[in-house]
PDB file of N, CA and C in Angstrom:
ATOM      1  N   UNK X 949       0.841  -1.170   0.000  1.00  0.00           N
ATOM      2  CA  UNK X 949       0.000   0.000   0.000  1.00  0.00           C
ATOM      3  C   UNK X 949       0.892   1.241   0.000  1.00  0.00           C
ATOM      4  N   UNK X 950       0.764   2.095  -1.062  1.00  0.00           N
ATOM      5  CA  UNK X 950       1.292   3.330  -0.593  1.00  0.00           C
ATOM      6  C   UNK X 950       1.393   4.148   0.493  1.00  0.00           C
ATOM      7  N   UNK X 951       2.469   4.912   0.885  1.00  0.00           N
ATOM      8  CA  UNK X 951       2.166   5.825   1.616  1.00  0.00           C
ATOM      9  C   UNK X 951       1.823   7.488   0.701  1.00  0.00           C
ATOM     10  N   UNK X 952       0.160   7.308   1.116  1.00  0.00           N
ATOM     11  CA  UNK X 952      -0.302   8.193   0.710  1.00  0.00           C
ATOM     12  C   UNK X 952      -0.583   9.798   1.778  1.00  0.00           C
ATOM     13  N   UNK X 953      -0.262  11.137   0.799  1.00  0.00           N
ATOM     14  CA  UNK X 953      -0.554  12.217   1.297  1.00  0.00           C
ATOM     15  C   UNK X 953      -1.839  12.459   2.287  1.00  0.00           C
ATOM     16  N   UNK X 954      -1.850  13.217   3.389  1.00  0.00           N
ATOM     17  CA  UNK X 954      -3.082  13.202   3.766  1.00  0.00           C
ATOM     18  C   UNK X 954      -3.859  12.596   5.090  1.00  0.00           C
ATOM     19  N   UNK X 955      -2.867  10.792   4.734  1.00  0.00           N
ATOM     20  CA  UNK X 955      -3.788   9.880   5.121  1.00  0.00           C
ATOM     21  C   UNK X 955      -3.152   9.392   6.420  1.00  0.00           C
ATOM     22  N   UNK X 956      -3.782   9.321   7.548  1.00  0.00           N
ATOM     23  CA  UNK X 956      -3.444   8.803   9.064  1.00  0.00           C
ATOM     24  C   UNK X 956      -3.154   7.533   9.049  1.00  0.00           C
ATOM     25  N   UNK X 957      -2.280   6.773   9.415  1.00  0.00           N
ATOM     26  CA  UNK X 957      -1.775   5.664   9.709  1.00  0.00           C
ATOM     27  C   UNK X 957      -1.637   4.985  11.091  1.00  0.00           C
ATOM     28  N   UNK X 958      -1.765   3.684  11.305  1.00  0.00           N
ATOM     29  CA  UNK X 958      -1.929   3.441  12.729  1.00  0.00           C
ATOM     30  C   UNK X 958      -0.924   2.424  12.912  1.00  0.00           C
ATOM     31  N   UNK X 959      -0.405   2.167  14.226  1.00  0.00           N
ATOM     32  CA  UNK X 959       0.191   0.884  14.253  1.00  0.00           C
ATOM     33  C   UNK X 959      -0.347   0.111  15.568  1.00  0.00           C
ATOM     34  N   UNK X 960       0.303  -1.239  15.496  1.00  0.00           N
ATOM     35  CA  UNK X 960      -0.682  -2.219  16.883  1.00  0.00           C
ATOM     36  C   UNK X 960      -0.672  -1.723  18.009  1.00  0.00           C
ATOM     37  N   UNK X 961       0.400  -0.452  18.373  1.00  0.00           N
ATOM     38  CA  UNK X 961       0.367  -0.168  19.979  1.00  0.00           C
ATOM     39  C   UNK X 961      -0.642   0.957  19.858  1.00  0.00           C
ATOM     40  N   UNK X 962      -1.261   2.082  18.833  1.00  0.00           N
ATOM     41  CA  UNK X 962      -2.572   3.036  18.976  1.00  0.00           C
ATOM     42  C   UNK X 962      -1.283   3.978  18.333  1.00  0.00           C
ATOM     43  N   UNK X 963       0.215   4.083  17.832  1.00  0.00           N
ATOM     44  CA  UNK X 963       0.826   5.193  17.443  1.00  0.00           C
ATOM     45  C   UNK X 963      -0.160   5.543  16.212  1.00  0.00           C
ATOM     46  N   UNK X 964      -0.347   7.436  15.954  1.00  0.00           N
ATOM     47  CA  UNK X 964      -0.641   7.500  14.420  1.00  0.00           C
ATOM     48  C   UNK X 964       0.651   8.292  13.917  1.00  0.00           C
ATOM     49  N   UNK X 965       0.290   8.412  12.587  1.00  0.00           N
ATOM     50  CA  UNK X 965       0.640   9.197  11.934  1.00  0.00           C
ATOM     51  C   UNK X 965       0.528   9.471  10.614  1.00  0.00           C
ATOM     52  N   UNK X 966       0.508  10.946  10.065  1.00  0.00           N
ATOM     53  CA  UNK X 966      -0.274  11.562   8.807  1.00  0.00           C
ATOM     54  C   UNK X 966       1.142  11.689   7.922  1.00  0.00           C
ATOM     55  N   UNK X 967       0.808  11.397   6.869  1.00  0.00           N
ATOM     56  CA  UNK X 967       1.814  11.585   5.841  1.00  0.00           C
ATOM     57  C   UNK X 967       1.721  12.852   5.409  1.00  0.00           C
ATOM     58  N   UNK X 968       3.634  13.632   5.151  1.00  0.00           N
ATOM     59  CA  UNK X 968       3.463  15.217   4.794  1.00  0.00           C
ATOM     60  C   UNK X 968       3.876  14.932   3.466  1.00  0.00           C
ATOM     61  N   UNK X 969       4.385  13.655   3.035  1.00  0.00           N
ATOM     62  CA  UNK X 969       5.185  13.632   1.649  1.00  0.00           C
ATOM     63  C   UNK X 969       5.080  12.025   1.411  1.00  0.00           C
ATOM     64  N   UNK X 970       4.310  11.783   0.458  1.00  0.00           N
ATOM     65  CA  UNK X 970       4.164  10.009  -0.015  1.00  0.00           C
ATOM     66  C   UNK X 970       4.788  10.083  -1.261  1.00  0.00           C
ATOM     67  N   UNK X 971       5.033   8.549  -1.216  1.00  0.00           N
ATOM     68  CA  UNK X 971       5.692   7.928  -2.607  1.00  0.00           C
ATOM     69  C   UNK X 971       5.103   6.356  -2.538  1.00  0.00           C
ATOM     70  N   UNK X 972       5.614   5.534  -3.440  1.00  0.00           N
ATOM     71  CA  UNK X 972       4.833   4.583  -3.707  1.00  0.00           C
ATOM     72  C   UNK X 972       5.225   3.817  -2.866  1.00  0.00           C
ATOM     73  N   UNK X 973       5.941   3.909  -1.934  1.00  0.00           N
ATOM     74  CA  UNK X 973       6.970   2.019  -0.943  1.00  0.00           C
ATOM     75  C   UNK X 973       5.632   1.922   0.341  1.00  0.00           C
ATOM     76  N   UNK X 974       5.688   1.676   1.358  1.00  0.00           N
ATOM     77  CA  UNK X 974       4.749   0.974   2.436  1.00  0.00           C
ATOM     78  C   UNK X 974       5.524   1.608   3.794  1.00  0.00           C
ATOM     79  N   UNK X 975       4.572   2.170   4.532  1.00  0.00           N
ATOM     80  CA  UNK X 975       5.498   2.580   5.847  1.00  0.00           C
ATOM     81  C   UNK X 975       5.057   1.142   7.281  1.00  0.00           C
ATOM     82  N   UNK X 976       5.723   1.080   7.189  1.00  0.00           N
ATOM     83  CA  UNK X 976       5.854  -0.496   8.646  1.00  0.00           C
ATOM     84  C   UNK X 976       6.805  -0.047   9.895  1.00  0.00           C
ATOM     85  N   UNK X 977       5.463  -0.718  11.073  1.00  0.00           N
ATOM     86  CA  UNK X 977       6.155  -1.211  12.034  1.00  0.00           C
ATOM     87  C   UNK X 977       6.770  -2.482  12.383  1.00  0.00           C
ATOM     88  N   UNK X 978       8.386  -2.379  12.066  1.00  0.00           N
ATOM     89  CA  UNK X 978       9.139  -3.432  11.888  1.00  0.00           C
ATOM     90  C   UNK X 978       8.839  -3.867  10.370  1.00  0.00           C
ATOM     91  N   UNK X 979       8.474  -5.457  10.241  1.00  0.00           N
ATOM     92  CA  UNK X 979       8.200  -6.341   9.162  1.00  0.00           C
ATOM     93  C   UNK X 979       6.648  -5.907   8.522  1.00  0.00           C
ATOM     94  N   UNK X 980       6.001  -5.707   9.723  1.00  0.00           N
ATOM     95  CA  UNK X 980       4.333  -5.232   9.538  1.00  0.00           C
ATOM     96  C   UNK X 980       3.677  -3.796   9.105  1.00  0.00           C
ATOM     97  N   UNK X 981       2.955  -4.120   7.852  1.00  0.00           N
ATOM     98  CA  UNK X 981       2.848  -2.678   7.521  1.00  0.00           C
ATOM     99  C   UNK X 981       2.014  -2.035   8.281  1.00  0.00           C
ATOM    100  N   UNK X 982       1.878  -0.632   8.210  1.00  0.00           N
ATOM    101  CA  UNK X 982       1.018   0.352   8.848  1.00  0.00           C
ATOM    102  C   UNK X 982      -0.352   0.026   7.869  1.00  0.00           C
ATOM    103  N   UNK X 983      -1.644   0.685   8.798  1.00  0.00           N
ATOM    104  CA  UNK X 983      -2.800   0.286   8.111  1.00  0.00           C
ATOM    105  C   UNK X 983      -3.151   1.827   8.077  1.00  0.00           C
ATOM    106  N   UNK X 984      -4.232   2.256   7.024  1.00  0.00           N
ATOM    107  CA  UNK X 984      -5.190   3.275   7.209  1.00  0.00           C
ATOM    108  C   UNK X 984      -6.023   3.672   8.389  1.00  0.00           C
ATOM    109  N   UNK X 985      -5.931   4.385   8.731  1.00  0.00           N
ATOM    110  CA  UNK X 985      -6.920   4.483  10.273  1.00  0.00           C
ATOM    111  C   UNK X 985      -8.336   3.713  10.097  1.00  0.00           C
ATOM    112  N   UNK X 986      -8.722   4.226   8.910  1.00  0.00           N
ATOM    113  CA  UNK X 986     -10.010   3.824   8.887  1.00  0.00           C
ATOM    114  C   UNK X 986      -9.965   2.445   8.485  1.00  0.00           C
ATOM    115  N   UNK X 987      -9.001   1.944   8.454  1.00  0.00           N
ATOM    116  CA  UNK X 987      -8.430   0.015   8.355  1.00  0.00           C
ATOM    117  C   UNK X 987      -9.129  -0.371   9.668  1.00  0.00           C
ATOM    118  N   UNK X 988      -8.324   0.325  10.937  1.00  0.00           N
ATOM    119  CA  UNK X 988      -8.149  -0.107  12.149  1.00  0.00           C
ATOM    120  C   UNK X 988      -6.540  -0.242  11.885  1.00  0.00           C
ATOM    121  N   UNK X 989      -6.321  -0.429  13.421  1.00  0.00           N
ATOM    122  CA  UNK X 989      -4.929  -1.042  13.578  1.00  0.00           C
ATOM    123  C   UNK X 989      -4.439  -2.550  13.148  1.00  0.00           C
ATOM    124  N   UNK X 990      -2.935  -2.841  12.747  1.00  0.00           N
ATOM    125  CA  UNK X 990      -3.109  -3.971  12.456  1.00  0.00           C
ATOM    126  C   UNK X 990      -2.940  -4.738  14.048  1.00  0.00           C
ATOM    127  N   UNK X 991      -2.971  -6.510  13.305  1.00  0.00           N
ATOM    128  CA  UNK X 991      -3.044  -6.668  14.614  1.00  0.00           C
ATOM    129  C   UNK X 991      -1.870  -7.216  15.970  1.00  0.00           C
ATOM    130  N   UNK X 992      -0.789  -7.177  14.801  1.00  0.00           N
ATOM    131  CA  UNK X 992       0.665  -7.437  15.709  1.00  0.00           C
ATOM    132  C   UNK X 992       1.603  -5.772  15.205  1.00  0.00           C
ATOM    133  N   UNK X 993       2.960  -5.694  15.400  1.00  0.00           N
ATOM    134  CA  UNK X 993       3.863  -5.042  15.211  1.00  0.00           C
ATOM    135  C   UNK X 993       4.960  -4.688  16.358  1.00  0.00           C
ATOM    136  N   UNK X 994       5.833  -4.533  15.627  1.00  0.00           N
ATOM    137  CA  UNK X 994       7.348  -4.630  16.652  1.00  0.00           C
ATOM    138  C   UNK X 994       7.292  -3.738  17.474  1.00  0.00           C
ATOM    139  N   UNK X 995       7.372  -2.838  17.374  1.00  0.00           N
ATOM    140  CA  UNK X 995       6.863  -1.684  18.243  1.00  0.00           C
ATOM    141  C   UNK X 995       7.867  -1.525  19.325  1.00  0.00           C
ATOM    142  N   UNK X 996       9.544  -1.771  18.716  1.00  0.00           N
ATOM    143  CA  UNK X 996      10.713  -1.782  19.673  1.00  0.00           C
ATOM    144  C   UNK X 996      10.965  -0.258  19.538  1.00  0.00           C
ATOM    145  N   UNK X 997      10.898   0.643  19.010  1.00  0.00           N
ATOM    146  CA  UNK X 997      11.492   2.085  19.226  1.00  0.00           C
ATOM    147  C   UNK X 997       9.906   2.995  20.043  1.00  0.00           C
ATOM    148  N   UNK X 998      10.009   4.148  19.726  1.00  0.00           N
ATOM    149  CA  UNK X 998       8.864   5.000  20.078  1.00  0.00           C
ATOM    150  C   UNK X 998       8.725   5.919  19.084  1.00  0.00           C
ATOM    151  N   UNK X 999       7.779   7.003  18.450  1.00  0.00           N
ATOM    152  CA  UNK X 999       7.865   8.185  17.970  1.00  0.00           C
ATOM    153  C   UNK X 999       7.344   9.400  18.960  1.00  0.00           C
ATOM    154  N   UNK X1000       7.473  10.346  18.811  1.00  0.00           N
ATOM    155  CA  UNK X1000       7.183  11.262  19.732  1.00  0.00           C
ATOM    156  C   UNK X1000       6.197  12.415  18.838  1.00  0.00           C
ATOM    157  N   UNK X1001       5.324  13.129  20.212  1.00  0.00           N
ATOM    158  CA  UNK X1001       3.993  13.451  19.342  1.00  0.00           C
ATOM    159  C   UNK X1001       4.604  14.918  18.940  1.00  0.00           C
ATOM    160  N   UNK X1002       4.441  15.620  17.883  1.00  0.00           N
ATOM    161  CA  UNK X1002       5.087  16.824  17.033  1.00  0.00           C
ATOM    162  C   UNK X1002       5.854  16.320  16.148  1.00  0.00           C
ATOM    163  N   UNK X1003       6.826  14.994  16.383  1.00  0.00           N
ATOM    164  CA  UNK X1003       7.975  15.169  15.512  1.00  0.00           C
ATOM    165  C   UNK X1003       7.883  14.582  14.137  1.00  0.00           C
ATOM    166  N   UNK X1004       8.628  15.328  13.346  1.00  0.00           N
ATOM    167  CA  UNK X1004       8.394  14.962  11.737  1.00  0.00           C
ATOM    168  C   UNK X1004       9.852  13.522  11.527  1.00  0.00           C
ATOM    169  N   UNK X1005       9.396  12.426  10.548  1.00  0.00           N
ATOM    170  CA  UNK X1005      10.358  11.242  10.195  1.00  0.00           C
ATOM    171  C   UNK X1005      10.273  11.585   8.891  1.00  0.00           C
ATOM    172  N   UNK X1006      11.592  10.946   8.529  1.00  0.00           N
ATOM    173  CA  UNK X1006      11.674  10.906   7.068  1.00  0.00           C
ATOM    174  C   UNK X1006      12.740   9.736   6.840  1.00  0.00           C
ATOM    175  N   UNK X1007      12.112   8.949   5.446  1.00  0.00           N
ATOM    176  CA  UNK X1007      13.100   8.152   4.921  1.00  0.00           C
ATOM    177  C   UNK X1007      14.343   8.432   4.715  1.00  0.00           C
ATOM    178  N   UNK X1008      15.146   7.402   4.579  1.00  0.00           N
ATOM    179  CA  UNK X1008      16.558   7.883   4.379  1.00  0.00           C
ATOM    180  C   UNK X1008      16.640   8.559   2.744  1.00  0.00           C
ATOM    181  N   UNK X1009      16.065   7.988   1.750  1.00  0.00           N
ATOM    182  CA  UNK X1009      15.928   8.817   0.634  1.00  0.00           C
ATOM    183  C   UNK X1009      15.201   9.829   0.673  1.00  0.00           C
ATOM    184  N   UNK X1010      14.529  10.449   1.486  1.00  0.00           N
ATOM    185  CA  UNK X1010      13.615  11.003   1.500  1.00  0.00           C
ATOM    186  C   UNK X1010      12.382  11.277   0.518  1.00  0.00           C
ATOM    187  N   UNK X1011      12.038  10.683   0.716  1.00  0.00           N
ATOM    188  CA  UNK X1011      10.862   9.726  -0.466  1.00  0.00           C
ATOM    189  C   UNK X1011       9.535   9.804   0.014  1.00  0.00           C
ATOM    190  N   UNK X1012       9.508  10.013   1.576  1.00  0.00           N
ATOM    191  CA  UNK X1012       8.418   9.890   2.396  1.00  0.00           C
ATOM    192  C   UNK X1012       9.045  10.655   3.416  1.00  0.00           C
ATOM    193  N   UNK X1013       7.876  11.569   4.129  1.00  0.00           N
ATOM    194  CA  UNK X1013       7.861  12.205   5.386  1.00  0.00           C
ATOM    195  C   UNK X1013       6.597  12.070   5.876  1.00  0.00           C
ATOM    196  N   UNK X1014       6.791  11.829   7.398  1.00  0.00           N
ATOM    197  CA  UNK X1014       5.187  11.722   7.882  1.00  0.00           C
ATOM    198  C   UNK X1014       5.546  12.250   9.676  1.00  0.00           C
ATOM    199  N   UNK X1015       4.314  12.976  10.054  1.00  0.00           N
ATOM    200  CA  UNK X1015       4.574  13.465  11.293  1.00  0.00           C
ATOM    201  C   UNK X1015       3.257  12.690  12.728  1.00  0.00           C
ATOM    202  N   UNK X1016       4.097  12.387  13.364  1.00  0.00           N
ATOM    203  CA  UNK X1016       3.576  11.891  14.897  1.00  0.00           C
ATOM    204  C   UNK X1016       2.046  12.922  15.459  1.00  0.00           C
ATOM    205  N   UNK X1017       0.891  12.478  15.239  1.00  0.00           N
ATOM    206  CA  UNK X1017       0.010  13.227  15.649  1.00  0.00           C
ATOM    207  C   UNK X1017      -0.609  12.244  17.270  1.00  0.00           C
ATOM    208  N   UNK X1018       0.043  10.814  17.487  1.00  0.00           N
ATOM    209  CA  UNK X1018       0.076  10.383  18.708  1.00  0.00           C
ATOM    210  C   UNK X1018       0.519   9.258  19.209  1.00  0.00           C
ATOM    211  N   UNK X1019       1.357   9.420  20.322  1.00  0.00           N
ATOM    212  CA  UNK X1019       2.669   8.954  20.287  1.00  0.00           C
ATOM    213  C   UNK X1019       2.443   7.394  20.482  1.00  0.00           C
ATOM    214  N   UNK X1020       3.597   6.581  20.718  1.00  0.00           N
ATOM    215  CA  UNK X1020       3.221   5.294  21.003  1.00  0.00           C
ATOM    216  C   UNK X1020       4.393   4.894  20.345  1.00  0.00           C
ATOM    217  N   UNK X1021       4.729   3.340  20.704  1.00  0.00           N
ATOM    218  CA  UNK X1021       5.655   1.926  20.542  1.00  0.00           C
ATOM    219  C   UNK X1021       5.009   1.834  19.180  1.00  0.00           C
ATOM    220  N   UNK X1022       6.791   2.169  18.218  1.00  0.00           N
ATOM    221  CA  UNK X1022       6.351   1.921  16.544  1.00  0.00           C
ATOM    222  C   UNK X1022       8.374   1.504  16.112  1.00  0.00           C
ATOM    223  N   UNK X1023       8.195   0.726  15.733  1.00  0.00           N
ATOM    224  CA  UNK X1023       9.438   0.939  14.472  1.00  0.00           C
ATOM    225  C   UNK X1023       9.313   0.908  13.188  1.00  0.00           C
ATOM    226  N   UNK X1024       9.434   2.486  13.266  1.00  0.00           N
ATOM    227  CA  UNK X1024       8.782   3.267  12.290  1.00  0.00           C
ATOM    228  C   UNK X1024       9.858   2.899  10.823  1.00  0.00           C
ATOM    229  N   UNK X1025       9.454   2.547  10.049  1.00  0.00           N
ATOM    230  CA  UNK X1025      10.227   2.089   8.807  1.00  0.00           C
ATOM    231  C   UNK X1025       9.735   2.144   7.308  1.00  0.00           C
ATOM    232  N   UNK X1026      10.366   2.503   6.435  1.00  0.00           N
ATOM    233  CA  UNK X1026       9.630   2.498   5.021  1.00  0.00           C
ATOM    234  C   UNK X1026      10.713   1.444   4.037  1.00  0.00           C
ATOM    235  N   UNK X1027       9.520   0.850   3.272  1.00  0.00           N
ATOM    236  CA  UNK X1027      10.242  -0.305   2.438  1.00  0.00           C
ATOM    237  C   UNK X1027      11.708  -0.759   3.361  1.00  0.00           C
ATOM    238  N   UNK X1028      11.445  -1.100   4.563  1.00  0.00           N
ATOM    239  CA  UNK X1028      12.500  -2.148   5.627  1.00  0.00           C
ATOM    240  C   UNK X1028      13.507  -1.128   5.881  1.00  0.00           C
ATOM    241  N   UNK X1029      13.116   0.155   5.393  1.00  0.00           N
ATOM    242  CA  UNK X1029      15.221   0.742   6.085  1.00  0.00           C
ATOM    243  C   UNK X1029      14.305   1.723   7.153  1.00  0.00           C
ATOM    244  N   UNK X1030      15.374   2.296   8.177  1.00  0.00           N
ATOM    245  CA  UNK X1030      14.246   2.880   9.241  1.00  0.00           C
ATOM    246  C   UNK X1030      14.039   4.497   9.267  1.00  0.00           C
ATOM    247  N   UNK X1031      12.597   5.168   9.537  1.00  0.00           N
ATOM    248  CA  UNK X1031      13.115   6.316   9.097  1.00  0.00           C
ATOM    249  C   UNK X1031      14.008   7.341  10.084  1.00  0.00           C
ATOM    250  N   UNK X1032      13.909   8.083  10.190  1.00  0.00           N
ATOM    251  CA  UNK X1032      15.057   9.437  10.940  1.00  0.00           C
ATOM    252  C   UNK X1032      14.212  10.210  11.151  1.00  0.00           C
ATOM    253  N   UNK X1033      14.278  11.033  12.741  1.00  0.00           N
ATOM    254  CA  UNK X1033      13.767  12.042  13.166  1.00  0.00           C
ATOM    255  C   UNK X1033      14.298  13.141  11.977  1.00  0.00           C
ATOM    256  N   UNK X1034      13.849  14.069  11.890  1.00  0.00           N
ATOM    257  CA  UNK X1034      13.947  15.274  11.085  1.00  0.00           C
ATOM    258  C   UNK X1034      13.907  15.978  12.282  1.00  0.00           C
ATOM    259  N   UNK X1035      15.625  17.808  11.570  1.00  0.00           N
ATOM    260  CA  UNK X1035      15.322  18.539  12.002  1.00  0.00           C
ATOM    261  C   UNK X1035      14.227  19.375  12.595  1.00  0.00           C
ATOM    262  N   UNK X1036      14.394  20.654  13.090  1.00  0.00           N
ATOM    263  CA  UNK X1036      13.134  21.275  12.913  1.00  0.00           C
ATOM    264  C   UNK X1036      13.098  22.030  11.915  1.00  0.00           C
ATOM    265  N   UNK X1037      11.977  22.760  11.271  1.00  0.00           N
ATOM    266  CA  UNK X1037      12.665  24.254  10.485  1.00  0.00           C
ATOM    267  C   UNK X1037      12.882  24.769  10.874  1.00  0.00           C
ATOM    268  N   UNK X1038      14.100  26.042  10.590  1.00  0.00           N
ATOM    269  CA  UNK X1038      14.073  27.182  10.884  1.00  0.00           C
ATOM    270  C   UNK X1038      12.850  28.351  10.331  1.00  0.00           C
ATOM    271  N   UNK X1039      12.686  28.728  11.060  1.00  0.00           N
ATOM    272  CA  UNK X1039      11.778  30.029  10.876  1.00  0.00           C
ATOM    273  C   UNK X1039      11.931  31.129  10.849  1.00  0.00           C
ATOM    274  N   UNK X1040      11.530  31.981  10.031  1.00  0.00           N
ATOM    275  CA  UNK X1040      12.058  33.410  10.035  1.00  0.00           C
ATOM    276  C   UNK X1040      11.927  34.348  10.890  1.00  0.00           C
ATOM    277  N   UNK X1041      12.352  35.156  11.652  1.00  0.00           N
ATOM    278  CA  UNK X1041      12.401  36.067  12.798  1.00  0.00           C
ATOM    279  C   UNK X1041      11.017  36.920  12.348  1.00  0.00           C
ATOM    280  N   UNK X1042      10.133  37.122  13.259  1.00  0.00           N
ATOM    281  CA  UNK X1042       9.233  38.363  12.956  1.00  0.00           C
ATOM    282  C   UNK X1042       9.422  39.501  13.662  1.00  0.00           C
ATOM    283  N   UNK X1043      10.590  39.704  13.083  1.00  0.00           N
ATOM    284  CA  UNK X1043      10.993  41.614  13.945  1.00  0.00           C
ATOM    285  C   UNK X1043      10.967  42.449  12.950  1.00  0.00           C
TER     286      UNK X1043
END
């Protein structure tokens, strides 16, 4: 299944998360892919790391970005390599 723009993703421990940037590979916890929210959760997953709620991941190609809207036990991964917290942006001063 793609990771599509837009769309909330769940994994077996209740983590979500919304994709800011899709491409065609599958985002998984561990071996197990992520489902559509409106799937439900699936019903196993590794769930050895954590994501944290605000923070943006991104593939190592960056191919896919998706951000933590609630937190939870995920190893967060696309097509098997794992993704990477992302900076923050910088923002421009409003003075």
């Amino acid at each position: 299944m793609p990771a599509q723009v837009g769309k909330r993703y769940m994994a077996a421990s209740g983590a979500e998360l919304i994709v800011t940037k899709g491409s065609d590979g599958t985002l998984q916890d561990g071996d197990t892919p992520l489902n559509i929210k409106e799937d439900g959760p699936p019903a196993t997953g590794a769930g050895t790391g954590a994501v944290v709620l605000g923070k943006r991941y991104a593939s190592a190609d960056g191919a896919v970005e998706a951000l933590c809207i609630k937190p939870g036990a995920l190893d967060l991964r696309y097509n098997g390599e794992p993704m990477e917290l992302m900076q923050p942006k910088v923002l421009p001063s409003a003075d």
